[in-house]
Amino acid sequence: MLDVIIIGSGPAGLAAAIYAMRAGLQTLVIEKQPMSGGQILNTVDVDNYPGLPGIGGFELGMNFHQHAQKLGAQFVTAEVTAIEAATEKEKVVVTTGQNYTCRTIVLAMGATHRMLGVPGEEALRGMGVSYCATCDGAFFRGKTVAVIGGGDVALEDALFLARGCEKVYLIHRRDTFRGARSLQQKVFDTLNIEVIWDSVVESIEGEGMVQLLQLRNKRTGQQSALSVQGVFIAVGISPDTDMVRELVDCDENGYICADETCETSVPGIFAAGDLRTKPLRQIVTAAADGANAITSAENYLYHCD
Ligand code: NAP
């Protein structure tokens, strides 16, 4: 029987794999896609991971993966469909491939983008509506696009798109950004980014492709139409916890309730990274969770024996 199964291979899962291998635990990492990295794969420059200024998200994800692999971590690509935690000493992870038994589990499935929830968003998805600037930005070279949101991702996306697009509107529902001050300054210094404050998108319109955004200014109530060829939605993330919501305690937004020990409400199951209740979701805090989760798992295994 495996000592630990790690579900997910973003920074939290891969840091957990590194710590588990160094602790001599029999470890398996189950990843949904064979490309490790999680959300950082879509990050152009990671400017706040200590010691590696400006490293590309893809490269950092690969580095994490290779580090875990070098220490002997085993990886399998499959989707986990259920977890059976019948006893404290044995848990079963059910996947689209085979089932695996283990003594402890680290949940590190991360989070994915949130939808805006306005008319036209779903119908024009892939036809000008995108959730990933680094994936789709090249299609909009020389064009006019909008980015919606005011967090780190929206600011990073606007900066990335401004390199190739003629004009980038950054539409935010308030009059201050939530994202890092260093990114804000870069946005303000970039001539082809125009910030539209206090405004929300009411609908996305177009015949076959995005053509117009209907906006409403929240302060004045004034409505206006903005002509764009693409819209990048960066309004936050939701945790990928649907599969475990009946199993472990989650908060009202679906984040798994766990403190820095990463212990969940089920003994032997730990939560690491963006899917856990925590004040700061960054690559460095996800990696720290991976380390903490394995330390807690080791303590658990020690006391179970
Ligand atoms: P976020 O920080 O939650 O920001 C979401 C933004 O979207 C906020 O400005 C929010 O407005 C806005 N928003 C939410 N719902 C909206 C709606 N329905 N209509 C219009 N605007 C809406 O999310 P994020 O930027 O995706 O970042 C997610 C997490 O990843 C954050 O914790 C971030 O710090 C982290 N991150 C880390 C790194 C790194 O480590 N280098 C890089 C990127 C992201 P309000 O401000 O009004 O709430």
CSV table of C-alpha atoms and ligand atoms in Angstrom, one decimal:
chain,number,residue,atom,x,y,z
A,1,MET,CA,0.0,0.0,0.0
A,2,LEU,CA,1.2,3.5,-0.8
A,3,ASP,CA,2.1,5.9,2.0
A,4,VAL,CA,0.7,8.9,0.2
A,5,ILE,CA,-1.2,9.8,-2.9
A,6,ILE,CA,-0.9,13.4,-4.1
A,7,ILE,CA,-3.8,14.5,-6.3
A,8,GLY,CA,-2.8,17.4,-8.5
A,9,SER,CA,0.6,18.5,-9.9
A,10,GLY,CA,0.7,22.3,-9.5
A,11,PRO,CA,3.3,23.9,-7.2
A,12,ALA,CA,1.5,22.4,-4.1
A,13,GLY,CA,1.4,18.9,-5.4
A,14,LEU,CA,4.9,18.9,-6.7
A,15,ALA,CA,6.4,20.4,-3.6
A,16,ALA,CA,4.5,17.7,-1.6
A,17,ALA,CA,6.0,15.1,-3.9
A,18,ILE,CA,9.5,16.4,-3.3
A,19,TYR,CA,9.1,16.4,0.4
A,20,ALA,CA,7.4,13.0,0.4
A,21,MET,CA,10.3,11.5,-1.5
A,22,ARG,CA,12.9,13.1,0.8
A,23,ALA,CA,10.9,11.6,3.7
A,24,GLY,CA,11.2,8.1,2.2
A,25,LEU,CA,7.4,7.8,1.7
A,26,GLN,CA,6.0,5.5,-1.0
A,27,THR,CA,4.4,8.2,-3.1
A,28,LEU,CA,2.2,8.4,-6.2
A,29,VAL,CA,1.2,11.7,-7.9
A,30,ILE,CA,-2.1,11.6,-9.9
A,31,GLU,CA,-2.3,14.4,-12.4
A,32,LYS,CA,-5.3,15.1,-14.7
A,33,GLN,CA,-3.1,16.1,-17.6
A,34,PRO,CA,0.5,14.9,-18.3
A,35,MET,CA,1.7,18.6,-18.2
A,36,SER,CA,2.6,19.5,-14.6
A,37,GLY,CA,2.4,23.0,-13.3
A,38,GLY,CA,-1.2,23.9,-12.8
A,39,GLN,CA,-2.2,27.5,-13.2
A,40,ILE,CA,1.5,28.7,-13.5
A,41,LEU,CA,1.6,27.1,-16.9
A,42,ASN,CA,-0.4,30.1,-18.0
A,43,THR,CA,1.8,32.7,-16.3
A,44,VAL,CA,4.3,34.5,-18.6
A,45,ASP,CA,6.7,35.9,-16.0
A,46,VAL,CA,6.8,34.9,-12.4
A,47,ASP,CA,8.4,37.8,-10.7
A,48,ASN,CA,7.9,36.9,-7.1
A,49,TYR,CA,9.2,33.4,-6.6
A,50,PRO,CA,12.3,33.9,-4.4
A,51,GLY,CA,15.6,33.4,-6.1
A,52,LEU,CA,14.2,33.0,-9.6
A,53,PRO,CA,13.2,36.5,-10.7
A,54,GLY,CA,11.4,36.6,-14.0
A,55,ILE,CA,11.3,32.9,-14.6
A,56,GLY,CA,8.6,31.7,-17.0
A,57,GLY,CA,5.7,29.9,-15.4
A,58,PHE,CA,6.1,27.0,-17.8
A,59,GLU,CA,9.7,26.7,-17.0
A,60,LEU,CA,9.1,26.9,-13.2
A,61,GLY,CA,6.4,24.2,-13.5
A,62,MET,CA,8.8,21.9,-15.4
A,63,ASN,CA,11.6,22.6,-12.9
A,64,PHE,CA,9.2,21.5,-10.0
A,65,HIS,CA,8.3,18.4,-12.0
A,66,GLN,CA,11.8,17.4,-12.9
A,67,HIS,CA,12.9,17.9,-9.3
A,68,ALA,CA,10.2,15.5,-8.0
A,69,GLN,CA,11.0,13.0,-10.8
A,70,LYS,CA,14.7,13.1,-10.0
A,71,LEU,CA,13.9,12.1,-6.4
A,72,GLY,CA,11.9,9.1,-7.8
A,73,ALA,CA,8.3,10.3,-7.5
A,74,GLN,CA,5.9,8.2,-9.6
A,75,PHE,CA,3.3,10.0,-11.8
A,76,VAL,CA,0.2,8.7,-13.3
A,77,THR,CA,-2.2,10.6,-15.6
A,78,ALA,CA,-5.9,9.9,-14.7
A,79,GLU,CA,-8.9,11.8,-13.3
A,80,VAL,CA,-9.8,11.0,-9.7
A,81,THR,CA,-13.6,10.5,-9.5
A,82,ALA,CA,-14.0,9.5,-5.9
A,83,ILE,CA,-12.2,9.0,-2.6
A,84,GLU,CA,-13.2,6.3,-0.1
A,85,ALA,CA,-11.9,6.9,3.3
A,86,ALA,CA,-13.5,4.1,5.2
A,87,THR,CA,-10.8,3.5,7.7
A,88,GLU,CA,-8.1,5.7,9.2
A,89,LYS,CA,-5.4,3.3,8.0
A,90,GLU,CA,-6.6,2.7,4.4
A,91,LYS,CA,-8.1,5.0,1.8
A,92,VAL,CA,-9.1,4.2,-1.8
A,93,VAL,CA,-8.6,6.7,-4.6
A,94,VAL,CA,-10.9,5.8,-7.5
A,95,THR,CA,-9.8,7.1,-10.9
A,96,THR,CA,-10.8,6.8,-14.5
A,97,GLY,CA,-8.0,4.3,-14.8
A,98,GLN,CA,-7.5,2.0,-11.9
A,99,ASN,CA,-8.1,2.3,-8.1
A,100,TYR,CA,-5.2,2.9,-5.7
A,101,THR,CA,-5.0,2.2,-2.0
A,102,CYS,CA,-3.0,4.4,0.3
A,103,ARG,CA,-2.6,5.5,3.9
A,104,THR,CA,-2.7,9.3,3.4
A,105,ILE,CA,-3.9,11.7,0.7
A,106,VAL,CA,-2.8,15.2,-0.2
A,107,LEU,CA,-5.5,17.1,-2.1
A,108,ALA,CA,-3.8,19.6,-4.4
A,109,MET,CA,-6.2,20.0,-7.3
A,110,GLY,CA,-5.9,23.7,-7.2
A,111,ALA,CA,-8.4,26.1,-8.7
A,112,THR,CA,-9.7,27.2,-12.1
A,113,HIS,CA,-10.9,30.5,-13.6
A,114,ARG,CA,-14.3,31.8,-12.7
A,115,MET,CA,-16.8,32.9,-15.3
A,116,LEU,CA,-18.3,36.4,-15.5
A,117,GLY,CA,-21.8,35.1,-16.0
A,118,VAL,CA,-23.1,37.6,-18.5
A,119,PRO,CA,-25.1,37.1,-21.7
A,120,GLY,CA,-22.9,36.2,-24.7
A,121,GLU,CA,-20.0,34.8,-22.6
A,122,GLU,CA,-20.8,31.2,-23.1
A,123,ALA,CA,-22.0,31.5,-26.8
A,124,LEU,CA,-18.8,33.4,-27.8
A,125,ARG,CA,-16.4,31.4,-25.8
A,126,GLY,CA,-13.5,30.5,-28.1
A,127,MET,CA,-14.7,33.2,-30.6
A,128,GLY,CA,-13.2,36.1,-28.9
A,129,VAL,CA,-14.0,35.2,-25.3
A,130,SER,CA,-10.9,33.8,-23.5
A,131,TYR,CA,-9.8,33.0,-20.0
A,132,CYS,CA,-6.1,32.6,-20.8
A,133,ALA,CA,-4.1,35.5,-22.3
A,134,THR,CA,-0.9,33.5,-22.7
A,135,CYS,CA,-2.8,30.7,-24.6
A,136,ASP,CA,-4.9,32.9,-26.9
A,137,GLY,CA,-3.2,36.3,-26.9
A,138,ALA,CA,-1.4,35.6,-30.2
A,139,PHE,CA,-4.7,35.5,-32.1
A,140,PHE,CA,-5.3,39.1,-31.2
A,141,ARG,CA,-2.0,40.6,-32.5
A,142,GLY,CA,-2.6,44.2,-33.7
A,143,LYS,CA,-6.2,44.1,-32.5
A,144,THR,CA,-8.2,45.8,-29.7
A,145,VAL,CA,-9.1,43.7,-26.7
A,146,ALA,CA,-10.5,44.1,-23.2
A,147,VAL,CA,-9.4,42.5,-19.9
A,148,ILE,CA,-11.9,42.2,-17.1
A,149,GLY,CA,-10.8,42.1,-13.5
A,150,GLY,CA,-8.5,44.0,-11.1
A,151,GLY,CA,-6.4,41.2,-9.5
A,152,ASP,CA,-2.9,40.0,-10.3
A,153,VAL,CA,-4.0,37.9,-13.2
A,154,ALA,CA,-6.0,40.7,-14.9
A,155,LEU,CA,-3.0,43.1,-14.5
A,156,GLU,CA,-0.5,40.5,-15.8
A,157,ASP,CA,-2.9,39.6,-18.7
A,158,ALA,CA,-3.2,43.3,-19.7
A,159,LEU,CA,0.5,43.8,-19.7
A,160,PHE,CA,1.1,40.6,-21.7
A,161,LEU,CA,-1.6,41.5,-24.3
A,162,ALA,CA,-0.3,45.1,-24.6
A,163,ARG,CA,2.9,43.7,-26.1
A,164,GLY,CA,1.1,42.5,-29.2
A,165,CYS,CA,-2.3,44.2,-29.3
A,166,GLU,CA,-2.9,47.7,-30.6
A,167,LYS,CA,-5.1,48.6,-27.6
A,168,VAL,CA,-6.0,47.0,-24.3
A,169,TYR,CA,-8.9,48.2,-22.2
A,170,LEU,CA,-8.7,47.1,-18.6
A,171,ILE,CA,-12.2,47.1,-17.1
A,172,HIS,CA,-12.5,47.0,-13.4
A,173,ARG,CA,-15.6,47.2,-11.2
A,174,ARG,CA,-14.0,49.4,-8.6
A,175,ASP,CA,-11.6,52.4,-8.6
A,176,THR,CA,-8.6,50.6,-7.1
A,177,PHE,CA,-6.9,47.4,-8.1
A,178,ARG,CA,-6.5,44.4,-5.9
A,179,GLY,CA,-3.4,43.2,-7.7
A,180,ALA,CA,0.2,43.9,-6.7
A,181,ARG,CA,1.4,47.5,-6.7
A,182,SER,CA,4.4,46.7,-8.9
A,183,LEU,CA,2.0,45.4,-11.6
A,184,GLN,CA,-0.3,48.4,-11.2
A,185,GLN,CA,2.6,50.8,-11.8
A,186,LYS,CA,3.6,48.8,-15.0
A,187,VAL,CA,0.0,49.0,-16.2
A,188,PHE,CA,-0.2,52.8,-15.6
A,189,ASP,CA,3.1,53.2,-17.4
A,190,THR,CA,2.0,51.2,-20.5
A,191,LEU,CA,0.7,53.6,-23.1
A,192,ASN,CA,-1.7,51.3,-25.0
A,193,ILE,CA,-3.5,50.1,-21.8
A,194,GLU,CA,-6.5,52.3,-20.9
A,195,VAL,CA,-8.2,51.6,-17.5
A,196,ILE,CA,-11.9,51.8,-17.4
A,197,TRP,CA,-12.8,52.2,-13.7
A,198,ASP,CA,-16.0,51.5,-11.8
A,199,SER,CA,-17.5,49.6,-14.7
A,200,VAL,CA,-19.0,46.2,-15.2
A,201,VAL,CA,-19.7,44.3,-18.4
A,202,GLU,CA,-23.4,43.6,-18.8
A,203,SER,CA,-23.2,41.6,-22.0
A,204,ILE,CA,-20.8,40.4,-24.7
A,205,GLU,CA,-22.1,40.8,-28.2
A,206,GLY,CA,-21.1,39.8,-31.7
A,207,GLU,CA,-22.1,37.8,-34.8
A,208,GLY,CA,-19.9,34.7,-34.7
A,209,MET,CA,-17.0,36.7,-33.1
A,210,VAL,CA,-16.9,39.2,-30.2
A,211,GLN,CA,-17.6,42.8,-31.5
A,212,LEU,CA,-19.0,44.8,-28.6
A,213,LEU,CA,-19.1,45.0,-24.8
A,214,GLN,CA,-22.1,46.6,-23.2
A,215,LEU,CA,-20.7,48.4,-20.1
A,216,ARG,CA,-22.4,50.1,-17.2
A,217,ASN,CA,-20.6,52.6,-14.9
A,218,LYS,CA,-21.5,51.6,-11.4
A,219,ARG,CA,-21.2,55.1,-10.0
A,220,THR,CA,-23.1,57.1,-12.6
A,221,GLY,CA,-25.3,54.3,-14.0
A,222,GLN,CA,-24.3,55.4,-17.5
A,223,GLN,CA,-24.3,52.7,-20.1
A,224,SER,CA,-21.9,52.5,-23.1
A,225,ALA,CA,-20.8,50.2,-25.8
A,226,LEU,CA,-17.2,49.4,-26.3
A,227,SER,CA,-15.9,48.0,-29.6
A,228,VAL,CA,-13.4,45.1,-29.1
A,229,GLN,CA,-12.3,42.0,-31.0
A,230,GLY,CA,-11.5,40.0,-27.9
A,231,VAL,CA,-12.3,39.8,-24.2
A,232,PHE,CA,-10.1,38.2,-21.6
A,233,ILE,CA,-11.9,37.4,-18.4
A,234,ALA,CA,-9.8,37.4,-15.3
A,235,VAL,CA,-12.2,37.7,-12.4
A,236,GLY,CA,-10.7,35.2,-10.0
A,237,ILE,CA,-10.7,31.5,-9.4
A,238,SER,CA,-12.8,28.8,-7.9
A,239,PRO,CA,-11.4,25.8,-6.1
A,240,ASP,CA,-11.5,22.4,-7.9
A,241,THR,CA,-13.1,20.7,-4.9
A,242,ASP,CA,-16.4,19.4,-6.3
A,243,MET,CA,-15.2,15.8,-5.9
A,244,VAL,CA,-14.5,16.1,-2.2
A,245,ARG,CA,-17.2,18.5,-1.0
A,246,GLU,CA,-19.1,15.6,0.6
A,247,LEU,CA,-16.0,14.2,2.1
A,248,VAL,CA,-14.2,17.0,3.8
A,249,ASP,CA,-15.4,20.3,5.4
A,250,CYS,CA,-15.4,23.2,2.9
A,251,ASP,CA,-16.3,26.8,3.4
A,252,GLU,CA,-19.2,28.6,1.6
A,253,ASN,CA,-17.0,29.2,-1.5
A,254,GLY,CA,-15.9,25.6,-1.7
A,255,TYR,CA,-12.4,26.1,-0.3
A,256,ILE,CA,-11.3,23.1,1.9
A,257,CYS,CA,-11.2,24.1,5.6
A,258,ALA,CA,-7.6,23.6,6.7
A,259,ASP,CA,-5.0,25.7,8.5
A,260,GLU,CA,-1.3,25.8,8.0
A,261,THR,CA,-1.0,22.1,9.1
A,262,CYS,CA,-3.1,21.4,6.0
A,263,GLU,CA,-5.2,18.9,8.1
A,264,THR,CA,-8.7,18.5,6.8
A,265,SER,CA,-11.8,17.3,8.8
A,266,VAL,CA,-10.9,13.8,7.8
A,267,PRO,CA,-7.9,12.3,9.5
A,268,GLY,CA,-5.1,11.3,7.1
A,269,ILE,CA,-6.4,13.6,4.3
A,270,PHE,CA,-4.6,16.9,3.8
A,271,ALA,CA,-5.3,19.9,1.6
A,272,ALA,CA,-2.5,22.0,0.0
A,273,GLY,CA,-2.4,25.0,-2.3
A,274,ASP,CA,-5.1,27.2,-3.7
A,275,LEU,CA,-8.0,24.9,-2.8
A,276,ARG,CA,-7.4,25.5,1.0
A,277,THR,CA,-8.8,28.3,3.1
A,278,LYS,CA,-5.9,30.8,3.3
A,279,PRO,CA,-5.2,34.5,3.1
A,280,LEU,CA,-2.7,34.5,0.3
A,281,ARG,CA,-2.7,32.3,-2.8
A,282,GLN,CA,0.7,32.5,-4.5
A,283,ILE,CA,3.1,30.0,-5.9
A,284,VAL,CA,5.3,30.3,-2.9
A,285,THR,CA,2.5,29.7,-0.5
A,286,ALA,CA,1.3,26.7,-2.5
A,287,ALA,CA,4.8,25.2,-2.4
A,288,ALA,CA,4.9,25.9,1.4
A,289,ASP,CA,1.6,24.0,1.8
A,290,GLY,CA,3.1,21.0,-0.1
A,291,ALA,CA,5.9,20.9,2.5
A,292,ASN,CA,3.5,21.4,5.5
A,293,ALA,CA,1.0,18.8,4.2
A,294,ILE,CA,3.7,16.1,4.0
A,295,THR,CA,5.1,17.0,7.4
A,296,SER,CA,1.6,16.5,8.8
A,297,ALA,CA,1.2,13.3,6.9
A,298,GLU,CA,4.4,12.0,8.3
A,299,ASN,CA,3.2,12.8,11.8
A,300,TYR,CA,-0.1,11.0,11.1
A,301,LEU,CA,1.6,7.9,9.8
A,302,TYR,CA,4.0,7.8,12.8
A,303,HIS,CA,1.0,8.0,15.2
A,304,CYS,CA,-1.0,5.4,13.2
A,305,ASP,CA,1.7,2.8,13.4
B,1,NAP,P1,-8.4,37.7,-7.6
B,1,NAP,O1,-7.2,38.2,-6.9
B,1,NAP,O2,-9.5,37.1,-6.7
B,1,NAP,O3,-9.0,39.0,-8.4
B,1,NAP,C1,-10.2,38.9,-9.1
B,1,NAP,C2,-10.5,40.2,-9.6
B,1,NAP,O4,-11.7,40.1,-10.4
B,1,NAP,C3,-10.8,41.2,-8.5
B,1,NAP,O5,-10.3,42.5,-8.9
B,1,NAP,C4,-12.4,41.3,-8.5
B,1,NAP,O6,-12.9,42.6,-8.2
B,1,NAP,C5,-12.7,41.0,-9.9
B,1,NAP,N1,-14.0,40.4,-10.0
B,1,NAP,C6,-14.5,39.3,-9.4
B,1,NAP,N2,-15.7,38.9,-9.8
B,1,NAP,C7,-16.1,39.9,-10.7
B,1,NAP,C8,-17.2,40.1,-11.5
B,1,NAP,N3,-18.3,39.3,-11.4
B,1,NAP,N4,-17.2,41.1,-12.3
B,1,NAP,C9,-16.2,42.0,-12.4
B,1,NAP,N5,-15.0,41.8,-11.7
B,1,NAP,C10,-15.0,40.8,-10.9
B,1,NAP,O7,-8.1,36.7,-8.7
B,1,NAP,P2,-6.9,36.4,-9.7
B,1,NAP,O8,-6.3,37.7,-10.2
B,1,NAP,O9,-7.3,35.4,-10.7
B,1,NAP,O10,-5.8,35.8,-8.8
B,1,NAP,C11,-6.1,34.5,-8.2
B,1,NAP,C12,-5.1,34.2,-7.1
B,1,NAP,O11,-3.8,33.9,-7.7
B,1,NAP,C13,-4.8,35.5,-6.2
B,1,NAP,O12,-4.7,35.1,-4.9
B,1,NAP,C14,-3.5,36.0,-6.8
B,1,NAP,O13,-2.8,36.7,-5.8
B,1,NAP,C15,-2.8,34.7,-7.2
B,1,NAP,N6,-1.8,34.9,-8.2
B,1,NAP,C16,-0.5,34.7,-7.8
B,1,NAP,C17,0.5,34.9,-8.7
B,1,NAP,C18,1.9,34.6,-8.3
B,1,NAP,O14,2.2,34.0,-7.3
B,1,NAP,N7,2.9,35.2,-9.0
B,1,NAP,C19,0.2,35.4,-10.0
B,1,NAP,C20,-1.1,35.5,-10.4
B,1,NAP,C21,-2.1,35.3,-9.4
B,1,NAP,P3,-12.7,43.2,-6.7
B,1,NAP,O15,-11.3,43.6,-6.6
B,1,NAP,O16,-13.7,44.3,-6.7
B,1,NAP,O17,-13.0,42.1,-5.8
